[in-house]
PDB file of C-alpha atoms in Angstrom:
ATOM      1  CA  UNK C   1      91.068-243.329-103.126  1.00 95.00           C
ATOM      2  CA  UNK C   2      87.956-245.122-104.858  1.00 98.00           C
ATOM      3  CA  UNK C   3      87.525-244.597-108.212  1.00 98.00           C
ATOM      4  CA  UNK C   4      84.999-245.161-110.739  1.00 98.00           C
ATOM      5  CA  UNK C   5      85.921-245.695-114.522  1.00 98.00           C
ATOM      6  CA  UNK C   6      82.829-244.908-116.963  1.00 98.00           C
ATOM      7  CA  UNK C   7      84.038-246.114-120.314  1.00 98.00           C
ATOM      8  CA  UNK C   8      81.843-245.464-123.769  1.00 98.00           C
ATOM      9  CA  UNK C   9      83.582-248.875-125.583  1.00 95.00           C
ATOM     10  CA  UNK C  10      82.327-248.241-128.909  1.00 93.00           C
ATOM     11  CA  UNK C  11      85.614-249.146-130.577  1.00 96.00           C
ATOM     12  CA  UNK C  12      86.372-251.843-127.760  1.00 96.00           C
ATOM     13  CA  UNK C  13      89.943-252.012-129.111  1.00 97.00           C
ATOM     14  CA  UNK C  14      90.237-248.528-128.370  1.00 98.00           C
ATOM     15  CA  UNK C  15      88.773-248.902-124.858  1.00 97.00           C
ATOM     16  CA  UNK C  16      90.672-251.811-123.868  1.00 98.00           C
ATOM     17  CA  UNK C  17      93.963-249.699-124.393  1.00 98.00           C
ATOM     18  CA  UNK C  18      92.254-246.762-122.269  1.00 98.00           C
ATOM     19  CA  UNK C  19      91.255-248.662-119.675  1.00 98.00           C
ATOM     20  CA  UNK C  20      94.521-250.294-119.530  1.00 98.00           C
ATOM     21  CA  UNK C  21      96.518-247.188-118.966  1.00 98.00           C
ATOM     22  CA  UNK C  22      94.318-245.917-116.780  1.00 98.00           C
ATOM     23  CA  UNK C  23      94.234-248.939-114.050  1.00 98.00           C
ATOM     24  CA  UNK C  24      98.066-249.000-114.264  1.00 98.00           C
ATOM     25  CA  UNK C  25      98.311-245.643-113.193  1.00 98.00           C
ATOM     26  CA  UNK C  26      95.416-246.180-110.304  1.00 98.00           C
ATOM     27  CA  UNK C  27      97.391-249.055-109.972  1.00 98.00           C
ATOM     28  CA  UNK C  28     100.770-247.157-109.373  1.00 98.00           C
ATOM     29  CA  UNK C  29      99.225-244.323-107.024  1.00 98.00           C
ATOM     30  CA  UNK C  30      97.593-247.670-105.060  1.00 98.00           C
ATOM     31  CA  UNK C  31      94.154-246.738-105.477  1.00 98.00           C
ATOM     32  CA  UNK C  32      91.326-248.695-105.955  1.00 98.00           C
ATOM     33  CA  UNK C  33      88.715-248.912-109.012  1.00 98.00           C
ATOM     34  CA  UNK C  34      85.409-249.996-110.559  1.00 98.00           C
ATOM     35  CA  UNK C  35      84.493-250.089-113.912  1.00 98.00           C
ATOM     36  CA  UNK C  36      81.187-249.622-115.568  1.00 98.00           C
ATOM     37  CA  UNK C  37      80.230-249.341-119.344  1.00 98.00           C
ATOM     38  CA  UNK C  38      77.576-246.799-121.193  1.00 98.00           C
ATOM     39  CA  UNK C  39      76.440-246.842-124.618  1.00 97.00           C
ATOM     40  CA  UNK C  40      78.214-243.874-125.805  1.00 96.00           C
ATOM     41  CA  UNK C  41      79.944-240.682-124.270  1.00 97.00           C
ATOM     42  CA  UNK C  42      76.967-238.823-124.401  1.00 97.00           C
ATOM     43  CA  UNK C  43      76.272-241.406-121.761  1.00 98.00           C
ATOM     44  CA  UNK C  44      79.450-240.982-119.679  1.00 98.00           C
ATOM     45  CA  UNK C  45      78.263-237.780-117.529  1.00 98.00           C
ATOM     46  CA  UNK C  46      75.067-239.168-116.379  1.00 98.00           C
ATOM     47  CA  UNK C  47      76.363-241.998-115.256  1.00 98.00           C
ATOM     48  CA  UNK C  48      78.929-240.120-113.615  1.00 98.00           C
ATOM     49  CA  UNK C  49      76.170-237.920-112.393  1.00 98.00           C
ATOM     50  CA  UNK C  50      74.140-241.505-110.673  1.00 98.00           C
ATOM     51  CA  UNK C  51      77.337-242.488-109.449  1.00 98.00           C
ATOM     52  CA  UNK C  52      77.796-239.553-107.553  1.00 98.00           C
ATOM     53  CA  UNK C  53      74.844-239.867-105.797  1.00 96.00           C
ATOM     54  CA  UNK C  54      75.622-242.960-103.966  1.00 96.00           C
ATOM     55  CA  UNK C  55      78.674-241.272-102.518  1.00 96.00           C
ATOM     56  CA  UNK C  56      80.459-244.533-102.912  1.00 98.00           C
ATOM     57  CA  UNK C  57      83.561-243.001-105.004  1.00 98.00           C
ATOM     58  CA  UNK C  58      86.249-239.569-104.694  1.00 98.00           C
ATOM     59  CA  UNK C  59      86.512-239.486-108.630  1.00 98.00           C
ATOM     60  CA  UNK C  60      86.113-240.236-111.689  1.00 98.00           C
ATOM     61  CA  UNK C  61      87.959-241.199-114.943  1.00 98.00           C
ATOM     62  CA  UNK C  62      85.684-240.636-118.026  1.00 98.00           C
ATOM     63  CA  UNK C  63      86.709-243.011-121.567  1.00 98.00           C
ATOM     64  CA  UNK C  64      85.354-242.967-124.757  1.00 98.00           C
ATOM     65  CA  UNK C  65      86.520-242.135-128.470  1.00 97.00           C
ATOM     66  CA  UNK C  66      84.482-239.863-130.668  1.00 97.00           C
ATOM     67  CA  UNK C  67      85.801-240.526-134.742  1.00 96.00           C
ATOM     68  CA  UNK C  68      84.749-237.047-136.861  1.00 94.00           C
ATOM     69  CA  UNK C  69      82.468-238.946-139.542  1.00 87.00           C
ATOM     70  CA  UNK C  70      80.885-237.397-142.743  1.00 86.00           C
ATOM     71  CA  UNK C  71      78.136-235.407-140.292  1.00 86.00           C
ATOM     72  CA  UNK C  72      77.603-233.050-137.731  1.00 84.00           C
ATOM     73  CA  UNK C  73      77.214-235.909-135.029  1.00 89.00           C
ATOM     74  CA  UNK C  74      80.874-235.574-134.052  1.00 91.00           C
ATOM     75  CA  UNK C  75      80.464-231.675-133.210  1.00 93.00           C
ATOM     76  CA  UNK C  76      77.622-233.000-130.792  1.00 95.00           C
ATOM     77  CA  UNK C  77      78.955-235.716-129.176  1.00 95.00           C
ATOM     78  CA  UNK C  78      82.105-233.965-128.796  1.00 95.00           C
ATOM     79  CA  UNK C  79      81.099-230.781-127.434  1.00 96.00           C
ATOM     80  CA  UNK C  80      78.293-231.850-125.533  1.00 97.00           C
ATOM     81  CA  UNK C  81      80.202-234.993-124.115  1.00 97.00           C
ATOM     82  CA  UNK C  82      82.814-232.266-122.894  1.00 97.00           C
ATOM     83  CA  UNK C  83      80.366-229.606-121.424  1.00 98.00           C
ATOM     84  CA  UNK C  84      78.235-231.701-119.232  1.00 98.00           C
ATOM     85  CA  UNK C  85      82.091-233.611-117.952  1.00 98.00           C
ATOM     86  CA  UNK C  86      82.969-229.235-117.444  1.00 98.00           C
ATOM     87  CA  UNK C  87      79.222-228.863-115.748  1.00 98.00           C
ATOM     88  CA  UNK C  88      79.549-231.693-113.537  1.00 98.00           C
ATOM     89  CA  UNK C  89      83.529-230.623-112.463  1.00 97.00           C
ATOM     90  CA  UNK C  90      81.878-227.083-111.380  1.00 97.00           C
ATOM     91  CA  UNK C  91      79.587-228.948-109.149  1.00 97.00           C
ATOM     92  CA  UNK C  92      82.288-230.300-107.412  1.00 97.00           C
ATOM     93  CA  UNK C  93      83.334-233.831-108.782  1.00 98.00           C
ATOM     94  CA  UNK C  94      86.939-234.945-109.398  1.00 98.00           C
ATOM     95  CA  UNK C  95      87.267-235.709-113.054  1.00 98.00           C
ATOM     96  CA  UNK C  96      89.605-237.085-115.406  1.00 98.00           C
ATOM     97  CA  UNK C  97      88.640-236.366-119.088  1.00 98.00           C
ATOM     98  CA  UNK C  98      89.825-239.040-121.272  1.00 98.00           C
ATOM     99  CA  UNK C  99      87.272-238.826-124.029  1.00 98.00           C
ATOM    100  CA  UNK C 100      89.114-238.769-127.432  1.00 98.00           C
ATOM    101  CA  UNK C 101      88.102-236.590-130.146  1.00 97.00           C
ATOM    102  CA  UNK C 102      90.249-237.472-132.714  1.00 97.00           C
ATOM    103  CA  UNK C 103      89.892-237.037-137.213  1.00 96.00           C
ATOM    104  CA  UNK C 104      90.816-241.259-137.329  1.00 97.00           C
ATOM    105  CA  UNK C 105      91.608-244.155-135.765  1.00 97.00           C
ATOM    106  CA  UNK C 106      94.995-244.330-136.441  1.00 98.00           C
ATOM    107  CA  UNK C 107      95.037-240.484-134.432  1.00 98.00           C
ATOM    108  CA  UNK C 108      92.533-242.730-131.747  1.00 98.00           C
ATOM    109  CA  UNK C 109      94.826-245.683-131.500  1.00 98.00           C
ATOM    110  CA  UNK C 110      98.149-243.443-130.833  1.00 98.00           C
ATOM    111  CA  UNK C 111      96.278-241.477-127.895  1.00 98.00           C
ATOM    112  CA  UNK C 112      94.797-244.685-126.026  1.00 98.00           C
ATOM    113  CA  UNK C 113      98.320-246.798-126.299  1.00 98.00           C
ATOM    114  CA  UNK C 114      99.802-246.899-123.159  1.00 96.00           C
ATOM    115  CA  UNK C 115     103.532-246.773-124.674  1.00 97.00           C
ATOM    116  CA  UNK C 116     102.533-244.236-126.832  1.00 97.00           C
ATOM    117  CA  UNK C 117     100.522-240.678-125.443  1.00 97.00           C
ATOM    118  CA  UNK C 118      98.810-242.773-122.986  1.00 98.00           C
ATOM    119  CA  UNK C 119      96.235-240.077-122.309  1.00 98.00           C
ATOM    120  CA  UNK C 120      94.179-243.274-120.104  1.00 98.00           C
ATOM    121  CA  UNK C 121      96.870-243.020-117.940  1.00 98.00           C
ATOM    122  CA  UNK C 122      96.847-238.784-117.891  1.00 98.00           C
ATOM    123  CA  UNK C 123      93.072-239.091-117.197  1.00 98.00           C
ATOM    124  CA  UNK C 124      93.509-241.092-114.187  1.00 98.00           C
ATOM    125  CA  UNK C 125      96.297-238.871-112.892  1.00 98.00           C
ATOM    126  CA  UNK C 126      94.226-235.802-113.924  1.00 98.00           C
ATOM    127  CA  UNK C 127      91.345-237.346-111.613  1.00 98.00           C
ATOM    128  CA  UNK C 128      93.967-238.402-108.762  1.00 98.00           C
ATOM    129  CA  UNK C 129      95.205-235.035-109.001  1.00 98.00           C
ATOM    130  CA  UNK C 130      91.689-233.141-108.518  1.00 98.00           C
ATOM    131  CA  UNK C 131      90.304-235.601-105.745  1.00 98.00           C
ATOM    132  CA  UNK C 132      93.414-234.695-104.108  1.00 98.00           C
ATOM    133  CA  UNK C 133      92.580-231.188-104.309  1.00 97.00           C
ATOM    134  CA  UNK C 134      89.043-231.444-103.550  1.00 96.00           C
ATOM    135  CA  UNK C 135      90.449-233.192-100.362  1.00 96.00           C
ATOM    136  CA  UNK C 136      93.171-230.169 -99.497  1.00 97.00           C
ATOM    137  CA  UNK C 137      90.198-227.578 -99.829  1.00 95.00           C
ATOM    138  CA  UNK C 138      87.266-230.007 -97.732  1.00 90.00           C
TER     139      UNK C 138
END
């Protein structure tokens, strides 16, 4: 399997710790990866979406971290972030969500750390999982 990793590295602390749980466990299953980088995770489905096109990769592992802030922004970039990753899965794509939407970094930092929820790593096996599916019903 061929993977592509579309990472929103904002808080590049955060998305160093993503990406690293998520290429050990592409790693582990022995698949192979590339990595590209977007402004923000409003970003991370259309690049998905170009990506697609070229037919060059089974799935997908989407990173990013949205912080909640003092406006609205974090409603948007959440939800919206989340709907077009939903909108692109019905279309047939094989993706792993792991997009953070978290109150604070300290809630960030304990969700990208790969010895601590590790949800990198449960992206990439979330997007392992559904190319293999995709693959069962082809």
């Amino acid at each position: 399997m061929h993977i592509l990793i579309v990472e929103a590295p904002f808080y590049t602390h955060i998305a160093d710790m993503q990406r690293e749980g998520v290429t050990d466990a592409l790693k582990a299953a022995g698949a192979t990866w590339d990595v590209i980088s977007v402004p923000g995770a409003l970003e991370v489905p259309a690049a998905i979406a170009f990506a697609d096109a070229s037919g060059t990769y089974d799935g997908y592992v989407a990173l990013g971290c949205v912080i909640r802030g003092e406006t609205y922004h974090f409603e948007v970039v959440a939800g919206e972030s989340a709907r077009a990753i939903m909108a692109l899965t019905l279309d047939g794509l094989a993706i792993g969500n792991g997009i953070l939407t978290v109150e604070n970094e300290a809630q960030a930092i304990a969700r990208a750390d790969k010895t601590q929820k590790n949800k990198g790593g449960e992206a990439a096996a979330a997007a392992l999982a559904m190319v293999g599916l995709k693959q069962r019903f082809a």
